[in-house]
Coordinates of C-alpha atoms and ligand atoms in Angstrom, one line a residue:
X1 CA 77.7 144.0 137.0
X2 CA 78.9 141.4 139.8
X3 CA 79.8 144.3 142.0
X4 CA 80.2 144.0 145.9
X5 CA 80.0 147.8 145.8
X6 CA 77.3 147.7 148.4
X7 CA 73.6 149.5 146.9
X8 CA 72.3 152.2 148.7
X9 CA 68.9 151.0 149.8
X10 CA 67.5 154.5 150.4
X11 CA 65.5 155.9 147.4
X12 CA 66.5 158.3 145.8
X13 CA 63.7 160.9 146.1
X14 CA 64.3 160.8 150.0
X15 CA 67.8 161.7 149.7
X16 CA 69.1 165.7 149.3
X17 CA 69.8 167.5 146.0
X18 CA 73.8 167.3 146.5
X19 CA 73.0 163.6 148.1
X20 CA 71.3 162.7 144.7
X21 CA 73.6 163.8 142.1
X22 CA 76.4 162.0 144.1
X23 CA 74.1 159.4 144.1
X24 CA 73.5 159.4 140.6
X25 CA 77.0 160.0 139.6
X26 CA 77.7 156.9 141.3
X27 CA 75.2 155.4 139.6
X28 CA 76.0 156.5 135.8
X29 CA 79.5 155.6 137.0
X30 CA 78.6 151.9 138.1
X31 CA 77.0 151.4 134.7
X32 CA 80.0 152.2 132.5
X33 CA 82.0 150.1 134.6
X34 CA 79.8 147.5 133.9
X35 CA 79.4 148.1 130.6
X36 CA 83.0 148.9 130.1
X37 CA 84.0 146.5 126.8
X38 CA 87.1 145.4 128.6
X39 CA 86.8 143.4 131.0
X40 CA 88.0 144.8 135.0
X41 CA 88.5 142.7 138.0
X42 CA 89.3 143.9 141.6
X43 CA 90.8 141.1 144.1
X44 CA 91.9 141.6 147.3
X45 CA 95.0 140.2 148.8
X46 CA 93.3 137.0 149.2
X47 CA 92.3 136.4 145.5
X48 CA 88.4 137.8 146.7
X49 CA 86.6 139.7 144.3
X50 CA 85.8 143.0 145.3
X51 CA 84.7 144.2 142.0
X52 CA 84.1 142.1 138.2
X53 CA 82.1 144.0 135.4
X54 CA 79.8 142.4 132.9
X55 CA 82.6 141.6 130.0
X56 CA 84.9 140.6 133.2
X57 CA 82.0 137.8 134.3
X58 CA 81.7 136.6 131.1
X59 CA 85.7 136.0 129.7
X60 CA 86.2 134.2 133.8
X61 CA 82.8 131.8 133.2
X62 CA 81.2 133.8 135.9
X63 CA 77.1 133.1 136.3
X64 CA 75.3 136.0 136.9
X65 CA 73.5 136.3 140.4
X66 CA 76.2 133.8 141.7
X67 CA 78.8 134.4 143.4
X68 CA 82.2 135.4 141.8
X69 CA 84.1 131.7 141.3
X70 CA 86.3 131.1 138.2
X71 CA 85.8 128.8 136.2
X72 CA 88.6 128.7 133.8
X73 CA 91.8 126.4 135.2
X74 CA 93.9 128.5 133.0
X75 CA 92.3 132.1 133.8
X76 CA 92.3 131.2 137.6
X77 CA 96.5 129.7 137.1
X78 CA 97.5 133.4 135.6
X79 CA 95.6 135.0 138.3
X80 CA 97.4 132.8 141.2
X81 CA 100.7 134.7 139.5
X82 CA 98.5 138.3 139.8
X83 CA 98.1 137.8 143.4
X84 CA 101.6 136.6 144.1
X85 CA 102.9 139.3 142.2
X86 CA 100.9 141.5 144.5
X87 CA 101.7 140.3 147.6
X88 CA 105.3 140.4 146.4
X89 CA 105.0 144.6 145.8
X90 CA 105.9 143.9 141.9
X91 CA 104.4 146.2 139.7
X92 CA 102.3 145.9 136.4
X93 CA 102.4 142.0 134.6
X94 CA 100.5 141.3 130.9
X95 CA 99.7 137.8 130.2
X96 CA 98.2 136.3 126.5
X97 CA 95.9 133.4 127.7
X98 CA 93.7 130.9 125.4
X99 CA 90.6 129.5 127.0
X100 CA 88.9 126.8 125.4
X101 CA 85.7 128.5 125.8
X102 CA 83.4 129.4 123.4
X103 CA 85.5 128.0 120.3
X104 CA 89.4 129.6 121.3
X105 CA 89.0 132.2 122.6
X106 CA 92.6 134.7 123.3
X107 CA 92.7 137.5 126.0
X108 CA 95.4 139.3 126.7
X109 CA 95.5 140.5 130.5
X110 CA 97.2 143.2 132.6
X111 CA 97.2 142.9 136.2
X112 CA 98.6 145.6 137.8
X113 CA 98.9 145.7 141.8
X114 CA 97.6 149.2 143.3
X115 CA 97.3 150.5 146.5
X116 CA 93.7 152.2 147.8
X117 CA 92.2 153.4 150.7
X118 CA 95.2 151.5 152.5
X119 CA 94.1 148.1 150.9
X120 CA 96.5 146.2 148.6
X121 CA 94.1 145.7 145.6
X122 CA 94.8 143.4 142.1
X123 CA 93.7 145.7 139.4
X124 CA 93.1 143.6 136.1
X125 CA 92.1 144.3 132.4
X126 CA 91.3 142.0 130.0
X127 CA 90.4 142.4 126.8
X128 CA 89.8 139.7 123.9
X129 CA 92.4 139.5 121.0
X130 CA 90.9 136.5 119.7
X131 CA 90.3 138.2 116.6
X132 CA 93.8 139.7 115.9
X133 CA 95.0 136.2 116.7
X134 CA 93.3 134.9 114.5
X135 CA 94.3 137.3 111.3
X136 CA 98.1 136.6 113.4
X137 CA 97.4 133.2 112.9
X138 CA 95.7 133.8 109.2
X139 CA 99.1 135.8 108.3
X140 CA 101.7 133.0 110.1
X141 CA 99.8 130.3 107.7
X142 CA 99.9 132.3 104.8
X143 CA 103.7 132.7 105.2
X144 CA 104.9 129.3 106.5
X145 CA 101.8 127.3 105.1
X146 CA 100.6 125.9 101.6
X147 CA 97.0 126.8 101.1
X148 CA 96.2 124.1 98.6
X149 CA 98.4 121.1 100.4
X150 CA 98.2 122.7 104.1
X151 CA 102.2 121.6 103.8
X152 CA 104.7 123.6 105.2
X153 CA 106.3 125.8 102.6
X154 CA 109.9 125.7 101.9
X155 CA 111.6 128.2 104.1
X156 CA 110.2 125.8 107.1
X157 CA 112.0 122.7 105.8
X158 CA 114.6 124.7 104.9
X159 CA 115.0 125.9 108.6
X160 CA 114.7 122.4 110.0
X161 CA 117.2 120.8 108.1
X162 CA 119.4 123.9 108.6
X163 CA 118.6 123.9 112.4
X164 CA 119.3 119.6 112.7
X165 CA 122.3 120.2 110.9
X166 CA 123.4 123.1 113.4
X167 CA 122.4 120.9 116.7
X168 CA 125.9 120.4 118.1
X169 CA 124.5 117.3 119.6
X170 CA 123.0 116.3 116.0
X171 CA 125.8 112.9 115.4
X172 CA 123.0 111.3 113.4
X173 CA 122.2 111.2 109.6
X174 CA 118.8 112.4 107.5
X175 CA 117.9 112.4 103.9
X176 CA 116.5 114.8 102.3
X177 CA 114.3 113.7 99.0
X178 CA 113.4 115.5 96.1
X179 CA 110.2 114.6 94.4
X180 CA 108.7 115.8 91.2
X181 CA 105.3 114.4 89.4
X182 CA 106.0 113.5 86.0
X183 CA 104.0 115.5 83.1
X184 CA 102.1 117.5 85.9
X185 CA 101.8 119.9 83.1
X186 CA 100.1 117.6 80.5
X187 CA 97.5 117.0 83.6
X188 CA 97.4 120.6 84.0
X189 CA 96.6 120.9 80.3
X190 CA 94.7 118.0 79.8
X191 CA 92.4 117.7 82.6
X192 CA 92.4 121.7 83.6
X193 CA 93.3 122.9 86.9
X194 CA 90.9 121.8 89.2
X195 CA 91.8 118.4 88.8
X196 CA 95.6 119.5 88.5
X197 CA 94.9 121.0 92.0
X198 CA 92.7 117.9 93.4
X199 CA 96.2 115.6 92.3
X200 CA 98.3 117.8 94.3
X201 CA 96.6 117.5 97.7
X202 CA 96.0 113.8 96.6
X203 CA 99.5 113.1 96.4
X204 CA 100.2 115.4 99.4
X205 CA 97.6 113.0 101.3
X206 CA 99.9 109.9 100.1
X207 CA 103.0 111.0 100.6
X208 CA 102.4 112.2 104.2
X209 CA 100.7 108.6 105.2
X210 CA 103.4 107.0 107.3
X211 CA 105.7 109.9 107.9
X212 CA 106.9 109.4 112.0
X213 CA 106.8 113.3 114.0
X214 CA 110.3 113.6 113.1
X215 CA 109.9 113.7 109.7
X216 CA 108.9 116.5 107.4
X217 CA 107.3 116.9 104.3
X218 CA 106.9 120.0 102.2
X219 CA 105.3 121.5 99.0
X220 CA 108.2 123.4 97.5
X221 CA 106.5 124.8 94.2
X222 CA 104.0 123.5 91.7
X223 CA 104.8 119.9 91.9
X224 CA 107.8 119.9 93.3
X225 CA 107.8 117.9 96.9
X226 CA 110.6 117.8 99.8
X227 CA 110.6 115.3 102.1
X228 CA 113.1 115.1 105.1
X229 CA 113.5 111.8 106.8
X230 CA 115.3 112.5 110.0
X231 CA 116.9 109.9 111.8
X232 CA 117.5 107.2 109.1
X233 CA 120.4 104.0 109.6
X234 CA 120.9 103.6 106.6
X235 CA 120.6 104.0 103.2
X236 CA 118.7 100.6 102.3
X237 CA 116.1 101.6 104.8
X238 CA 115.6 104.8 102.9
X239 CA 115.8 102.9 99.4
X240 CA 112.8 101.0 100.9
X241 CA 111.0 103.5 101.8
X242 CA 111.3 105.5 98.6
X243 CA 110.2 102.5 96.9
X244 CA 107.3 102.1 98.8
X245 CA 106.3 105.6 98.2
X246 CA 107.0 105.2 94.3
X247 CA 104.8 102.7 94.1
X248 CA 102.1 104.3 96.1
X249 CA 102.2 107.1 93.9
X250 CA 101.6 104.9 91.1
X251 CA 98.7 103.6 91.8
X252 CA 95.5 105.3 90.2
X253 CA 94.0 108.6 91.4
X254 CA 90.1 109.3 91.4
X255 CA 89.9 112.6 91.4
X256 CA 86.0 114.3 90.1
X257 CA 85.3 111.3 88.3
X258 CA 88.4 111.2 86.4
X259 CA 91.0 107.9 87.0
X260 CA 94.2 110.0 86.5
X261 CA 97.7 107.8 86.7
X262 CA 101.2 109.7 87.6
X263 CA 104.0 108.8 88.5
X264 CA 107.0 110.7 90.6
X265 CA 110.5 110.9 90.3
X266 CA 112.4 111.2 93.3
X267 CA 116.1 112.7 94.0
X268 CA 117.5 111.7 97.6
X269 CA 121.0 113.4 99.2
X270 CA 122.4 112.6 102.6
X271 CA 123.3 114.4 105.4
X272 CA 126.6 114.6 105.8
X273 CA 127.9 113.0 103.0
X274 CA 126.1 115.2 100.2
X275 CA 126.4 118.7 102.0
X276 CA 126.4 120.8 105.2
X277 CA 123.6 123.4 104.6
X278 CA 120.0 123.1 103.4
X279 CA 121.0 124.5 99.6
X280 CA 123.7 121.7 99.3
X281 CA 121.3 119.2 100.1
X282 CA 118.8 120.1 98.2
X283 CA 121.0 121.2 94.8
X284 CA 122.7 117.7 95.1
X285 CA 119.2 115.6 95.7
X286 CA 118.0 117.9 92.6
X287 CA 120.6 116.7 90.4
X288 CA 119.6 113.3 91.6
X289 CA 116.2 113.9 90.3
X290 CA 117.2 115.4 87.1
X291 CA 119.2 112.4 86.5
X292 CA 116.2 110.2 87.4
X293 CA 113.5 112.6 84.6
X294 CA 116.2 112.0 82.0
X295 CA 116.6 108.5 82.5
X296 CA 112.9 107.9 81.7
X297 CA 110.9 109.4 85.1
X298 CA 109.3 107.4 87.4
X299 CA 112.3 106.2 89.5
X300 CA 114.4 107.3 92.3
X301 CA 118.0 107.6 92.1
X302 CA 120.7 108.5 95.4
X303 CA 122.9 111.3 94.8
X304 CA 126.7 110.5 93.8
X305 CA 129.7 112.2 93.2
X306 CA 129.8 111.2 88.6
X307 CA 125.7 113.1 89.0
X308 CA 128.0 116.5 90.2
X309 CA 130.2 116.3 87.6
X310 CA 127.4 115.9 85.2
X311 CA 125.6 119.3 86.5
X312 CA 128.5 120.9 86.5
X313 CA 129.2 120.1 82.4
X314 CA 125.4 120.7 81.9
X315 CA 126.2 123.8 83.5
X316 CA 128.9 125.1 81.3
X317 CA 126.4 124.0 78.4
X318 CA 123.7 125.9 80.3
X319 CA 126.1 129.2 80.5
X320 CA 127.2 128.9 76.8
X321 CA 123.9 128.7 75.7
X322 CA 122.8 131.8 77.8
X323 CA 125.9 133.4 75.8
X324 CA 125.2 132.2 72.5
X325 CA 121.9 134.0 72.3
X326 CA 122.7 137.2 73.9
X327 CA 125.1 137.2 71.6
X328 CA 122.9 136.1 68.8
X329 CA 125.6 133.3 67.9
X330 CA 122.6 131.3 65.8
X331 CA 122.3 130.5 62.2
X332 CA 119.8 128.5 60.2
X333 CA 120.2 125.9 57.6
X334 CA 117.5 124.5 55.7
X335 CA 116.1 121.4 54.2
X336 CA 114.2 121.4 51.1
X337 CA 111.0 119.5 51.0
X338 CA 110.7 117.5 47.8
X339 CA 108.2 115.9 45.7
X340 CA 108.9 112.4 44.9
X341 CA 106.9 112.1 41.8
X342 CA 108.4 115.2 40.2
X343 CA 111.8 116.2 42.3
X344 CA 110.7 119.4 42.5
X345 CA 111.0 121.2 46.0
X346 CA 107.8 122.3 47.1
X347 CA 109.0 123.8 50.7
X348 CA 112.4 123.8 53.3
X349 CA 112.6 123.8 56.6
X350 CA 114.4 125.8 58.6
X351 CA 116.7 124.0 61.2
X352 CA 118.7 126.0 63.6
X353 CA 122.6 125.8 64.3
X354 CA 124.6 127.3 67.2
X355 CA 128.0 128.1 66.7
X356 CA 129.7 127.6 70.0
X357 CA 132.3 129.4 71.9
X358 CA 134.6 127.6 69.8
X359 CA 133.0 128.0 66.3
X360 CA 131.8 124.9 66.2
X361 CA 128.6 124.5 64.8
X362 CA 125.8 122.3 67.4
X363 CA 123.3 120.6 65.8
X364 CA 119.9 121.0 68.2
X365 CA 119.9 117.9 69.3
X366 CA 122.5 119.8 72.0
X367 CA 120.8 122.7 73.0
X368 CA 117.1 122.6 72.0
X369 CA 115.7 120.7 75.1
X370 CA 118.7 122.7 77.2
X371 CA 116.5 126.4 75.8
X372 CA 113.4 124.9 76.7
X373 CA 113.8 124.1 80.4
X374 CA 115.6 127.6 80.4
X375 CA 112.7 129.2 79.0
X376 CA 115.4 130.5 76.3
X377 CA 113.5 128.9 73.5
X378 CA 110.5 131.7 72.6
X379 CA 113.8 134.2 72.1
X380 CA 115.3 131.8 69.8
X381 CA 112.6 131.0 67.6
X382 CA 112.3 134.7 67.2
X383 CA 115.8 134.9 66.1
X384 CA 115.4 131.9 63.8
X385 CA 112.7 133.7 62.3
X386 CA 115.0 137.1 61.7
X387 CA 117.6 134.9 60.1
X388 CA 115.0 133.9 57.5
X389 CA 113.9 137.5 57.0
X390 CA 117.2 138.3 56.7
X391 CA 117.8 135.8 54.0
X392 CA 114.6 136.0 52.2
X393 CA 116.3 137.2 49.2
X394 CA 118.5 134.2 49.1
X395 CA 116.0 132.1 49.8
X396 CA 113.5 133.2 46.9
X397 CA 117.0 133.0 44.7
X398 CA 118.2 129.5 45.9
X399 CA 114.4 127.9 46.6
X400 CA 112.2 129.9 44.5
X401 CA 110.0 133.3 45.5
X402 CA 106.9 131.1 46.4
X403 CA 108.7 128.2 48.8
X404 CA 106.9 127.2 51.4
X405 CA 108.9 127.8 54.6
X406 CA 108.9 125.6 57.8
X407 CA 109.7 126.7 61.8
X408 CA 109.6 124.3 63.9
X409 CA 108.1 125.2 67.0
X410 CA 108.9 123.5 70.8
X411 CA 105.6 121.4 72.0
X412 CA 105.9 123.9 75.0
X413 CA 105.9 126.8 72.9
X414 CA 102.6 126.0 71.3
X415 CA 100.7 125.6 74.1
X416 CA 101.2 128.9 75.0
X417 CA 99.1 131.2 74.1
X418 CA 101.4 134.2 74.7
X419 CA 104.5 132.9 72.9
X420 CA 101.9 132.2 70.0
X421 CA 100.2 135.5 69.3
X422 CA 103.9 137.0 69.7
X423 CA 104.9 134.6 67.6
X424 CA 102.0 135.1 65.2
X425 CA 103.0 139.3 65.3
X426 CA 106.3 138.4 64.2
X427 CA 105.4 136.6 61.2
X428 CA 102.7 138.7 59.7
X429 CA 105.4 141.7 60.7
X430 CA 107.6 139.6 57.7
X431 CA 104.8 141.0 55.5
X432 CA 104.6 136.9 53.8
X433 CA 103.0 135.1 56.3
X434 CA 101.3 133.1 54.1
X435 CA 104.6 131.2 53.2
X436 CA 105.3 129.8 56.5
X437 CA 104.3 126.8 57.8
X438 CA 105.0 125.5 61.7
X439 CA 105.9 122.5 62.4
X440 CA 104.7 121.1 65.9
X441 CA 105.2 117.8 67.8
X442 CA 102.7 115.8 68.9
X443 CA 102.7 117.0 72.5
X444 CA 101.5 119.9 72.2
X445 CA 98.3 118.6 71.1
X446 CA 97.6 117.3 74.8
X447 CA 96.7 120.7 75.5
X448 CA 94.6 120.6 72.2
X449 CA 91.6 122.8 74.0
X450 CA 93.9 125.7 73.9
X451 CA 95.8 124.9 70.6
X452 CA 92.7 124.3 68.4
X453 CA 90.3 126.8 70.1
X454 CA 92.5 130.0 70.5
X455 CA 95.7 129.4 68.7
X456 CA 95.1 128.2 65.4
X457 CA 92.4 130.1 64.3
X458 CA 95.1 132.9 64.6
X459 CA 97.2 131.3 62.0
X460 CA 94.9 130.3 60.1
X461 CA 93.4 133.8 59.4
X462 CA 97.5 134.8 58.6
X463 CA 97.2 132.0 56.3
X464 CA 100.2 130.2 58.0
X465 CA 100.0 126.3 57.4
X466 CA 100.9 123.7 60.7
X467 CA 102.0 120.9 60.2
X468 CA 102.6 117.8 63.2
X469 CA 106.1 116.8 63.1
X470 CA 108.0 113.6 63.8
X471 CA 104.2 111.7 64.0
X472 CA 104.2 108.4 65.8
X473 CA 106.8 109.2 68.2
X474 CA 104.4 111.1 70.6
X475 CA 102.0 111.2 73.7
X476 CA 98.7 111.4 71.5
X477 CA 99.6 110.1 68.0
X478 CA 96.1 109.2 65.9
X479 CA 93.9 110.6 68.7
X480 CA 95.8 114.0 67.5
X481 CA 94.5 113.6 64.3
X482 CA 91.2 113.2 64.7
X483 CA 91.3 116.6 67.0
X484 CA 93.3 118.8 65.2
X485 CA 92.7 120.4 61.8
X486 CA 96.5 120.6 60.5
X487 CA 97.6 121.0 56.8
X488 CA 100.4 118.5 57.0
X489 CA 101.8 115.4 59.1
X490 CA 105.0 114.3 59.0
X491 CA 105.8 110.9 59.4
X492 CA 108.9 110.4 61.6
X493 CA 112.4 108.6 60.7
X494 CA 112.5 105.6 62.7
X495 CA 109.2 104.8 60.3
X496 CA 110.7 105.3 57.5
X497 CA 114.0 103.8 57.4
X498 CA 114.6 100.5 55.9
X499 CA 110.6 100.7 55.4
X500 CA 111.1 98.8 52.7
X501 CA 112.4 95.7 55.0
X502 CA 109.6 96.1 57.4
X503 CA 106.2 95.2 56.9
X504 CA 105.1 96.1 60.5
X505 CA 106.4 99.9 59.5
X506 CA 104.4 99.2 55.9
X507 CA 101.5 98.6 57.6
X508 CA 101.6 101.3 60.1
X509 CA 102.4 103.9 57.1
X510 CA 99.7 102.7 55.2
X511 CA 96.9 103.0 57.9
X512 CA 98.3 106.6 58.6
X513 CA 98.5 107.1 54.8
X514 CA 94.8 106.9 54.5
X515 CA 93.6 108.8 57.7
X516 CA 95.2 111.4 56.7
X517 CA 94.1 111.4 53.1
X518 CA 90.2 111.1 54.8
X519 CA 91.3 114.4 56.4
X520 CA 92.8 116.1 54.1
X521 CA 96.1 116.5 55.1
X522 CA 99.5 116.1 53.4
X523 CA 101.7 113.8 54.1
X524 CA 105.3 113.8 54.2
X525 CA 108.4 111.2 54.9
X526 CA 111.2 112.3 57.0
X527 CA 114.4 111.1 57.0
X528 CA 115.1 108.9 53.5
X529 CA 118.4 108.5 53.0
X530 CA 118.5 105.5 50.7
X531 CA 117.6 105.0 47.4
X532 CA 115.7 101.2 48.6
X533 CA 113.6 103.5 50.8
X534 CA 112.6 105.5 48.0
X535 CA 111.8 103.4 45.5
X536 CA 109.1 101.8 47.8
X537 CA 107.3 104.7 48.5
X538 CA 107.1 105.6 45.2
X539 CA 106.1 102.0 44.0
X540 CA 104.3 101.0 47.5
X541 CA 102.4 104.2 48.5
X542 CA 100.5 107.0 47.6
X543 CA 103.0 109.6 49.6
X544 CA 103.8 112.8 47.6
X545 CA 106.6 114.5 49.6
X546 CA 109.6 113.5 51.5
X547 CA 112.9 114.7 53.2
X548 CA 116.3 113.4 53.7
X549 CA 119.8 113.4 53.3
X550 CA 118.9 111.5 49.7
X551 CA 117.4 114.7 48.5
X552 CA 119.7 116.6 50.3
X553 CA 121.0 117.7 53.8
X554 CA 120.3 121.2 55.6
X555 CA 122.4 123.4 54.0
X556 CA 124.0 126.8 55.0
X557 CA 123.0 129.4 52.1
X558 CA 125.9 131.4 52.4
X559 CA 127.6 128.4 51.2
X560 CA 126.1 128.4 48.0
X561 CA 126.6 132.2 47.4
X562 CA 130.5 132.4 46.7
X563 CA 129.9 128.8 45.0
X564 CA 127.2 129.1 42.9
X565 CA 126.5 132.6 40.8
X566 CA 122.7 131.6 40.7
X567 CA 121.2 132.6 37.9
X568 CA 118.1 134.3 38.1
X569 CA 115.6 131.7 37.7
X570 CA 113.4 131.0 40.4
X571 CA 112.0 127.3 40.9
X572 CA 115.4 124.8 42.2
X573 CA 114.5 121.9 40.4
X574 CA 115.9 118.2 41.4
X575 CA 113.9 116.7 38.5
X576 CA 117.3 116.3 37.0
X577 CA 118.4 113.6 39.1
X578 CA 117.8 110.1 38.3
X579 CA 116.5 107.7 40.9
X580 CA 119.1 105.0 40.1
X581 CA 121.9 107.5 40.8
X582 CA 123.2 106.3 44.0
X583 CA 122.7 108.1 47.7
X584 CA 124.4 111.3 47.1
X585 CA 127.1 112.6 49.9
X586 CA 126.6 116.5 49.3
X587 CA 125.2 119.0 51.2
X588 CA 123.5 121.6 48.5
X589 CA 120.3 121.3 46.5
X590 CA 120.8 119.5 43.0
X591 CA 120.6 123.0 41.2
X592 CA 122.7 124.8 43.4
X593 CA 125.9 122.2 42.5
X594 CA 125.3 122.5 38.3
Ligands
C2E1 P1 112.8 117.8 62.6 O1 111.9 118.6 62.7 O2 112.3 116.9 63.0 O3 114.2 117.9 61.7 C1 114.5 117.1 61.2 C2 115.9 116.6 61.6 O4 116.3 115.3 60.9 C3 117.1 117.5 61.4 O5 117.4 117.3 62.2 C4 117.6 116.8 60.2 O6 119.0 117.4 59.9 C5 117.7 115.6 60.5 N1 117.7 114.9 58.4 C6 116.9 115.6 57.9 N2 116.9 114.2 57.2 C7 117.6 113.0 57.6 C8 118.5 111.7 57.2 O7 117.9 111.7 56.0 N3 118.7 110.8 58.0 C9 119.3 111.6 59.5 N4 119.8 110.7 60.2 N5 118.7 112.6 59.8 C10 117.8 113.5 58.7 P2 118.2 118.5 62.9 O8 119.0 119.9 62.2 O9 119.9 118.1 63.9 O10 117.5 119.0 64.0 C11 117.1 118.0 65.2 C12 115.4 118.6 65.4 O11 115.7 119.8 66.6 C13 114.3 119.1 64.9 O12 113.9 117.8 64.1 C14 113.5 119.8 65.3 O13 112.4 119.0 66.0 C15 114.8 120.5 66.5 N6 114.8 122.2 65.6 C16 115.3 122.4 64.9 N7 115.6 124.0 64.9 C17 114.6 123.9 65.3 C18 114.2 125.8 66.0 O14 114.3 126.1 65.5 N8 113.2 125.7 66.9 C19 112.7 124.2 67.0 N9 111.7 124.3 68.4 N10 113.2 122.9 67.3 C20 114.1 122.8 66.2
MG2 MG1 110.0 119.7 62.2
MG3 MG1 110.8 116.1 62.4

């Protein structure tokens, strides 16, 4: 203790018993005071220290054995305040003080003017609250800052934008840009989450490169960032900045030895033209970004009123889709897969249809992507399966009791082990899982590690076949063939249309054909519409199977029943049709019309 309490020079042994007890008590008190974990000081009116215990000496940076002098500037300033209070006869004051000594230390000090033995003194006690502060700081950071990138989170940028809007003196404009990394899910699936995280960190760094003090960049969720550019002079200035940002994000990223290319879609809205609240501005920037995604990604767009109308229309479709699912207003059309050598039906494909609010039948082109986007597709797929199970007797009567039934599964679903497991269970529960084939587009195989290792074996065990749909249009093409053990490959209609007139498509077809043969996969040509296309396939290829309007459009089984009292014979055959016949316009299998 750096104490100014005078030590009694007399040795304890010379004292009387009573005096000894007092001295001993005083010595204990002195030691207790010295060792108190809280820093305690007593100062007179002139700031002179009368008592300083060890903790206070350490906090104040006093050197042991030397007269107590304040070293830490902020502390001495604060003490001045305390002394002034003392002189003014005011009571307790508490304060927090941060010192740079020993890292960053925070003290909570209470100064209390006291009157002892007719003297006005300042009694101060300080506690080191660095630890609590660190916890508070951590809690604050995790509530407002993203752990991965260190960027402020959504609520911070929201607060910032709203306070800019509310500031009375604000006459200026600002821009809010919504950024979304394109195909981030593919990158995550393909390279793994660690590299995905690495990419987000690098993107955040590039985005933050030349921001001004008054701008703000925030990560608002997964691969979405929000940029507030404030102030701005005009749209051209923002356009130039955004273009430069787009370019910067297109340059390759090197993460953990992988070279990753990506792009970003950006939508921008302006205050005050496009909204007077953060929510409206964000929503409009999002609408503009959505337009970019639809138009091919990797670009930027400014919001405009036309987009708003589009978004409203989309919202309407969205609502009616949700309602349709709730009311189970879906049905299935079935299209035959035909053996082009014998014209036998070797399978059927279930194609979902929606009966809209007005009872009009809608093809999936209008709603499948939306259903995927809205997370409704899993439910829809289960509805399709339920419809098949409900119609199984009719399917058997119409197409034969052993016909293979193909169902489409969206790429997103195929990469989702949870859904695929529940779907496999539902297929097993039908009692005839071995009759099913699931059609998945190549995009699903980007996450091939999941698919091949985890999902495929489940379906294999049930005897469910796997088909690669729309082959040639997707993301991974030939590499998918090498990695995925599928049973069937369906060549996309874009290769088949006018195949007899297109030597390049013919070459591609031959290559796919021999590759599939080598890998033991059945090839199906999709979208045969004309006799010439069929004739080419029959004459110039070894392809056995095809699907297309030439043979049959997708049909509703219900339509068949009243029109055709089906005989008990099982198999529907198209063999009676001569290939020379012109393109049929019917919408039912040949046999059904007889
Ligand atoms: P897809 O699986 O490739 O199905 C073939 C599509 O081509 C069907 O369109 C079919 O009607 C059409 N088509 C068949 N032959 C011809 C032809 O000769 N000419 C022309 N122009 N088109 C032909 P649809 O029914 O509109 O389905 C479109 C896509 O929607 C399907 O393509 C499939 O990817 C998806 N889809 C259909 N049902 C479902 C489903 O239940 N779930 C999922 N996830 N997707 C589905
Ligand atoms: Mg299909
Ligand atoms: Mg297809």
